PDB file of C-alpha atoms in Angstrom:
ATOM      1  CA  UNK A 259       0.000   0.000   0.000  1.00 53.00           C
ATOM      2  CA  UNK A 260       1.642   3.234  -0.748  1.00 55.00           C
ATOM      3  CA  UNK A 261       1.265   6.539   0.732  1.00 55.00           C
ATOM      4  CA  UNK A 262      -0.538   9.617  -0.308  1.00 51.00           C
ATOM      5  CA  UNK A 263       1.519  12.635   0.455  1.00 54.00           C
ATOM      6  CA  UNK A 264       0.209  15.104   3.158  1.00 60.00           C
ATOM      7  CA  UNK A 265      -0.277  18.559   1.346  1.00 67.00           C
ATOM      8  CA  UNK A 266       1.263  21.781   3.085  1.00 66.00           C
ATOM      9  CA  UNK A 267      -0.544  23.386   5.849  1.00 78.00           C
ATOM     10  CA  UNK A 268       1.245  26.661   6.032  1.00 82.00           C
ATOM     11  CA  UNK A 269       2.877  28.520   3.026  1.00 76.00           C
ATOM     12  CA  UNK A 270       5.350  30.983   2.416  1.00 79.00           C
ATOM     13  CA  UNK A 271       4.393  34.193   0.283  1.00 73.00           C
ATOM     14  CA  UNK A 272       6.872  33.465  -1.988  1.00 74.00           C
ATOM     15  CA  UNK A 273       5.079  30.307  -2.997  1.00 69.00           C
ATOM     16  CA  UNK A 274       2.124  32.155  -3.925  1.00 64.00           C
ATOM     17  CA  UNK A 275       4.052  34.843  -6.106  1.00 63.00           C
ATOM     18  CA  UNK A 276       4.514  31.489  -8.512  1.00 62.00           C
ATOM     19  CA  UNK A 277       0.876  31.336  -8.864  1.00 58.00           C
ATOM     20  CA  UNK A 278       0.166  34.599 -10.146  1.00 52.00           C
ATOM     21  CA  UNK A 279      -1.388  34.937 -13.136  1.00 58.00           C
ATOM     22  CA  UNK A 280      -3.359  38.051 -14.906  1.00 60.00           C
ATOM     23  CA  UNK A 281      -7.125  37.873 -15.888  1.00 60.00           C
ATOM     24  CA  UNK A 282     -10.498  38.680 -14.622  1.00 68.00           C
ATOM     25  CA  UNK A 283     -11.437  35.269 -14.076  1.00 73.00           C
ATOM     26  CA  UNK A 284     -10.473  36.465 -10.030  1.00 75.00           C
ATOM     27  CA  UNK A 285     -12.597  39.156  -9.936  1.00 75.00           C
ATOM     28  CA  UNK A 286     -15.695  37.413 -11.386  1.00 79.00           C
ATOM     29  CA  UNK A 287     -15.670  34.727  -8.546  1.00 83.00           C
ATOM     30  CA  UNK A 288     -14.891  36.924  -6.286  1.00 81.00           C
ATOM     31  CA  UNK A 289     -17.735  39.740  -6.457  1.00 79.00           C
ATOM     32  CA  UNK A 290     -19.956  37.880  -9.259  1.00 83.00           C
ATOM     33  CA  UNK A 291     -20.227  34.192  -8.073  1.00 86.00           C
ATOM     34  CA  UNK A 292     -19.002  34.462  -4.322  1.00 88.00           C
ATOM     35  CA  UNK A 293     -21.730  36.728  -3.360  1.00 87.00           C
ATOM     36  CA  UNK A 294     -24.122  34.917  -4.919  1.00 90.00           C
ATOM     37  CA  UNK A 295     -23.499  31.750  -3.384  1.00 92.00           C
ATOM     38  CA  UNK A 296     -22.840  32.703   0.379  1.00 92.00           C
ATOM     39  CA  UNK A 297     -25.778  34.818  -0.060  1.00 92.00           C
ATOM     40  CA  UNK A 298     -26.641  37.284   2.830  1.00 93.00           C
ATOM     41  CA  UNK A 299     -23.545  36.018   4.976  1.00 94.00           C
ATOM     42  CA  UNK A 300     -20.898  36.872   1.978  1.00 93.00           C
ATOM     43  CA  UNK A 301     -19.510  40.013   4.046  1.00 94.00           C
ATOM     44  CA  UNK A 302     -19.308  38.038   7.080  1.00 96.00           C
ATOM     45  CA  UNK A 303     -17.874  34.748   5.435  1.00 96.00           C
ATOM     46  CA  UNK A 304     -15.272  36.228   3.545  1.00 95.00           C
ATOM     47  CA  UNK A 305     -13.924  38.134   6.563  1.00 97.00           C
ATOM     48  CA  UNK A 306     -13.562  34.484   7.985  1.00 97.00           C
ATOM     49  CA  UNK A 307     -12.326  33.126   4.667  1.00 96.00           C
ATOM     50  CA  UNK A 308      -9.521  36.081   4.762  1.00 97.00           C
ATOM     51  CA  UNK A 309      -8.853  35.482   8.727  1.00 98.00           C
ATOM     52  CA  UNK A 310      -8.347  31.757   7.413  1.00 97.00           C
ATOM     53  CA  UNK A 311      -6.192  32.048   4.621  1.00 96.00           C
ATOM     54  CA  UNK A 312      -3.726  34.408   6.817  1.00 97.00           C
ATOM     55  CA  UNK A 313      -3.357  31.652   9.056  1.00 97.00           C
ATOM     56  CA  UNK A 314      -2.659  29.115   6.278  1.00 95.00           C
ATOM     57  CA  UNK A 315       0.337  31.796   5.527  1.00 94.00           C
ATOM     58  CA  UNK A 316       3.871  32.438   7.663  1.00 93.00           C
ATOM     59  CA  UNK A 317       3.347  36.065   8.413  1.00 92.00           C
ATOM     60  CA  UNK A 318       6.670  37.129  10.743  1.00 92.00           C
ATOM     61  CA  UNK A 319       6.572  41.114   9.286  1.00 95.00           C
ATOM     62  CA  UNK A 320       4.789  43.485   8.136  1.00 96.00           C
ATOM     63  CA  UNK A 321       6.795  43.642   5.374  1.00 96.00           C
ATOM     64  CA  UNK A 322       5.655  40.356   4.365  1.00 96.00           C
ATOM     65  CA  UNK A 323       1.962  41.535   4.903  1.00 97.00           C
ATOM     66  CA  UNK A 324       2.551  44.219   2.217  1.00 97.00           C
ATOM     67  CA  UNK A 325       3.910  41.724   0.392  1.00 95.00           C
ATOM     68  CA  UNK A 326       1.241  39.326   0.759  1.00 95.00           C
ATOM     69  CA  UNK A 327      -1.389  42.302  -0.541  1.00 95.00           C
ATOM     70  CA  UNK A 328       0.693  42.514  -3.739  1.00 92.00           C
ATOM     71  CA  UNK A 329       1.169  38.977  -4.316  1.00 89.00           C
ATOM     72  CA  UNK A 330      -2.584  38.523  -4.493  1.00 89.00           C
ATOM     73  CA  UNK A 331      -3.484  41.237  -6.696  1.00 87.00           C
ATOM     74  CA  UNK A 332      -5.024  43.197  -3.750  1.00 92.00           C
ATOM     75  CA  UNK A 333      -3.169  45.989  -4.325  1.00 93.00           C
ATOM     76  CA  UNK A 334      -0.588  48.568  -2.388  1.00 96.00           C
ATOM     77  CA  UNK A 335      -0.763  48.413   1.235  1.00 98.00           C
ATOM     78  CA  UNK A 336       0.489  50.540   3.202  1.00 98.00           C
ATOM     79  CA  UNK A 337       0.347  51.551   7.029  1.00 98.00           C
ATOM     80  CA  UNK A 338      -0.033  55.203   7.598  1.00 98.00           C
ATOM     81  CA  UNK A 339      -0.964  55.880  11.267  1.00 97.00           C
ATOM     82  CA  UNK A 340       0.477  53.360  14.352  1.00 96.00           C
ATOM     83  CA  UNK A 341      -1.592  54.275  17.791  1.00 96.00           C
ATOM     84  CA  UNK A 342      -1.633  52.469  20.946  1.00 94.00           C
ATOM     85  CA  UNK A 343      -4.491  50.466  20.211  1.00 96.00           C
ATOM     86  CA  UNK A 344      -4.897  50.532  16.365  1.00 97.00           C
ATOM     87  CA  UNK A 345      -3.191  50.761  13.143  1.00 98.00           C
ATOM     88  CA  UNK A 346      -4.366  52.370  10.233  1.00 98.00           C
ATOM     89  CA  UNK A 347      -3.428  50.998   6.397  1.00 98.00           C
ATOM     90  CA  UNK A 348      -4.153  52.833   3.102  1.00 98.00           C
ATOM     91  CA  UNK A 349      -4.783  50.329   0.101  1.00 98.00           C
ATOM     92  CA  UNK A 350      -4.479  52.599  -3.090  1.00 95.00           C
ATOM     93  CA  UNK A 351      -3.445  50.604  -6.798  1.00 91.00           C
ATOM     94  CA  UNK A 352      -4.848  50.500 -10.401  1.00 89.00           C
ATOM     95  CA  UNK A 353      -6.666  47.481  -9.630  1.00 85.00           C
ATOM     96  CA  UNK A 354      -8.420  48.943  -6.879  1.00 90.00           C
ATOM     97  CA  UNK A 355      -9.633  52.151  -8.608  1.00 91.00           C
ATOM     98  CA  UNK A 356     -10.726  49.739 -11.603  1.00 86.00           C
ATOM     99  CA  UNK A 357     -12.332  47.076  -8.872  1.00 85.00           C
ATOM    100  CA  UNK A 358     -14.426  50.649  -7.552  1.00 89.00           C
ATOM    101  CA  UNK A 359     -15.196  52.096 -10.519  1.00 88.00           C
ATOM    102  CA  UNK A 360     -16.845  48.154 -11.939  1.00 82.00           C
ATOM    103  CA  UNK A 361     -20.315  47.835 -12.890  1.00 81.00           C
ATOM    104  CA  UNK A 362     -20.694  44.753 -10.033  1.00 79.00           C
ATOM    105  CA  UNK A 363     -20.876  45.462  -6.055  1.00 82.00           C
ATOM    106  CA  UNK A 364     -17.653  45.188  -4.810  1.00 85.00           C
ATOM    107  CA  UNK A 365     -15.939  44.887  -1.105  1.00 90.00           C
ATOM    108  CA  UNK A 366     -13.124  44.602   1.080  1.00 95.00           C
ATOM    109  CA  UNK A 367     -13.834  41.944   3.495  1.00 96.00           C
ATOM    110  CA  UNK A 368     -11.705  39.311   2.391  1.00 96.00           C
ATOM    111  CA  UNK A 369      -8.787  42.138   2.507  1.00 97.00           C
ATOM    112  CA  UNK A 370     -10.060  43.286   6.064  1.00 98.00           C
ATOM    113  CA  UNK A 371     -10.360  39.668   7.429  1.00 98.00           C
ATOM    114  CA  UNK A 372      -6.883  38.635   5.975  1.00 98.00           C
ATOM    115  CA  UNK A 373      -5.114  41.680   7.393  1.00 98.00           C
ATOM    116  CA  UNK A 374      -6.759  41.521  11.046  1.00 98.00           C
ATOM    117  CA  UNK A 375      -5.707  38.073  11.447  1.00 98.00           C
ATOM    118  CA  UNK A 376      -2.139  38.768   9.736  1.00 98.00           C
ATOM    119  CA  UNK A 377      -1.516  41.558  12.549  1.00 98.00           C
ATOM    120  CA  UNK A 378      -3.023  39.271  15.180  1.00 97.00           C
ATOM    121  CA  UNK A 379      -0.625  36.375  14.578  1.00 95.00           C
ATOM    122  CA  UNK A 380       2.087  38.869  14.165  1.00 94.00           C
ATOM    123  CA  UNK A 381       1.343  41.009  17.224  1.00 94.00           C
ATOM    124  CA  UNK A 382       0.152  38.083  19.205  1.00 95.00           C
ATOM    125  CA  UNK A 383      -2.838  40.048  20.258  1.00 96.00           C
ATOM    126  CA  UNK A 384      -6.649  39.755  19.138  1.00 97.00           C
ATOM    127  CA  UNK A 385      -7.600  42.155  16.686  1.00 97.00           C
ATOM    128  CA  UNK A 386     -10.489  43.128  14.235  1.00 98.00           C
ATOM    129  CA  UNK A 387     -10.428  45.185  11.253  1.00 98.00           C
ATOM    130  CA  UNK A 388     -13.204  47.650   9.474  1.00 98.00           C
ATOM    131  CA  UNK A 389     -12.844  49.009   6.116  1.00 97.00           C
ATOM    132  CA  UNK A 390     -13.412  52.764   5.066  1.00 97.00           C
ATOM    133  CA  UNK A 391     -13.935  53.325   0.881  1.00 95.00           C
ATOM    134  CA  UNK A 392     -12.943  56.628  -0.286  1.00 94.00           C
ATOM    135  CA  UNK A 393     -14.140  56.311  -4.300  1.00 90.00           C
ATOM    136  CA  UNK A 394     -13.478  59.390  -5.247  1.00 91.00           C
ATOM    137  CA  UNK A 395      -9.637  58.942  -4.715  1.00 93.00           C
ATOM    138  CA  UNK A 396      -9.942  55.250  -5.271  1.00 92.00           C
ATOM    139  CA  UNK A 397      -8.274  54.521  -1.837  1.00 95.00           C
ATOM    140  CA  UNK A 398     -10.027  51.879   1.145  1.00 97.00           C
ATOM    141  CA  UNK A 399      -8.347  52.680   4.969  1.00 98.00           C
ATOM    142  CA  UNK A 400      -8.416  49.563   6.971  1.00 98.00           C
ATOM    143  CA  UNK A 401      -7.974  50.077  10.424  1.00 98.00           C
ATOM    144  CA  UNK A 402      -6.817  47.057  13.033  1.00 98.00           C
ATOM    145  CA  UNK A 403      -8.113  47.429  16.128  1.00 98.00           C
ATOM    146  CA  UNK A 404      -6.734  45.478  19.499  1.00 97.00           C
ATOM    147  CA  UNK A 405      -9.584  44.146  21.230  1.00 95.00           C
ATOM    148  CA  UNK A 406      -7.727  42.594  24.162  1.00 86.00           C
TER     149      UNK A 406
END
């Protein structure tokens, strides 16, 4: 009998990079076919979905946050504002104007989700994160909030 191997738990950035690939085929599942199917929940299930992938992912930096953004096509990240209790990122990039400026509903919950539980496992504190769209300069502001 032989073995099937176990498949990887927890990636490296750098293994998704080889992945990348242009298209819209993305952004049709993700705000045509996602929302559609998770129905009512979608805002609240891809926060989860994006707090799950970060943990499938070796986050040690915020550098490798940043990177992670990019890597996915999710745009420029970048943190802007570090208080006691919160940090504030600005997420700014072609693909985010064009993502705004789309005929189809679009959101930042995946984004939001991924990044609370990024700074979480980095900080080793419990966080959340909101999102703020600013369309008319085609910029969202996450903010992470420590709720411990």
């Amino acid at each position: 009998m032989t073995s099937v191997p176990q498949k990887q738990s927890i990636f490296t950035i750098s293994e998704f990079a080889e992945l990348h690939t242009d298209g819209a085929g993305y952004d049709i599942l993700r705000h045509l076919c996602l929302p559609e199917l998770l129905g009512d929940e979608s805002s609240s299930i891809l926060y989860f979905m994006g707090r799950n992938l970060a943990r499938k992912i070796d986050i040690n930096s915020m550098e490798e946050i940043v990177s992670a953004f990019d890597v996915f096509g999710w745009g420029k990240l970048e943190l802007v504002k570090e208080k006691r209790k919160e940090l504030v990122f600005q997420l700014m990039s072609d693909a985010v104007v064009r993502r705004l400026e789309s005929p189809f509903d679009t959101e930042f919950r995946l984004e939001a989700g991924f990044l609370a539980e990024a700074v979480q496992t980095m900080k080793q504190t419990d966080c959340e994160c909101t999102e703020t769209t600013n369309r008319r300069i085609g910029q969202i502001e996450f903010s992470v909030i420590y709720t411990d």
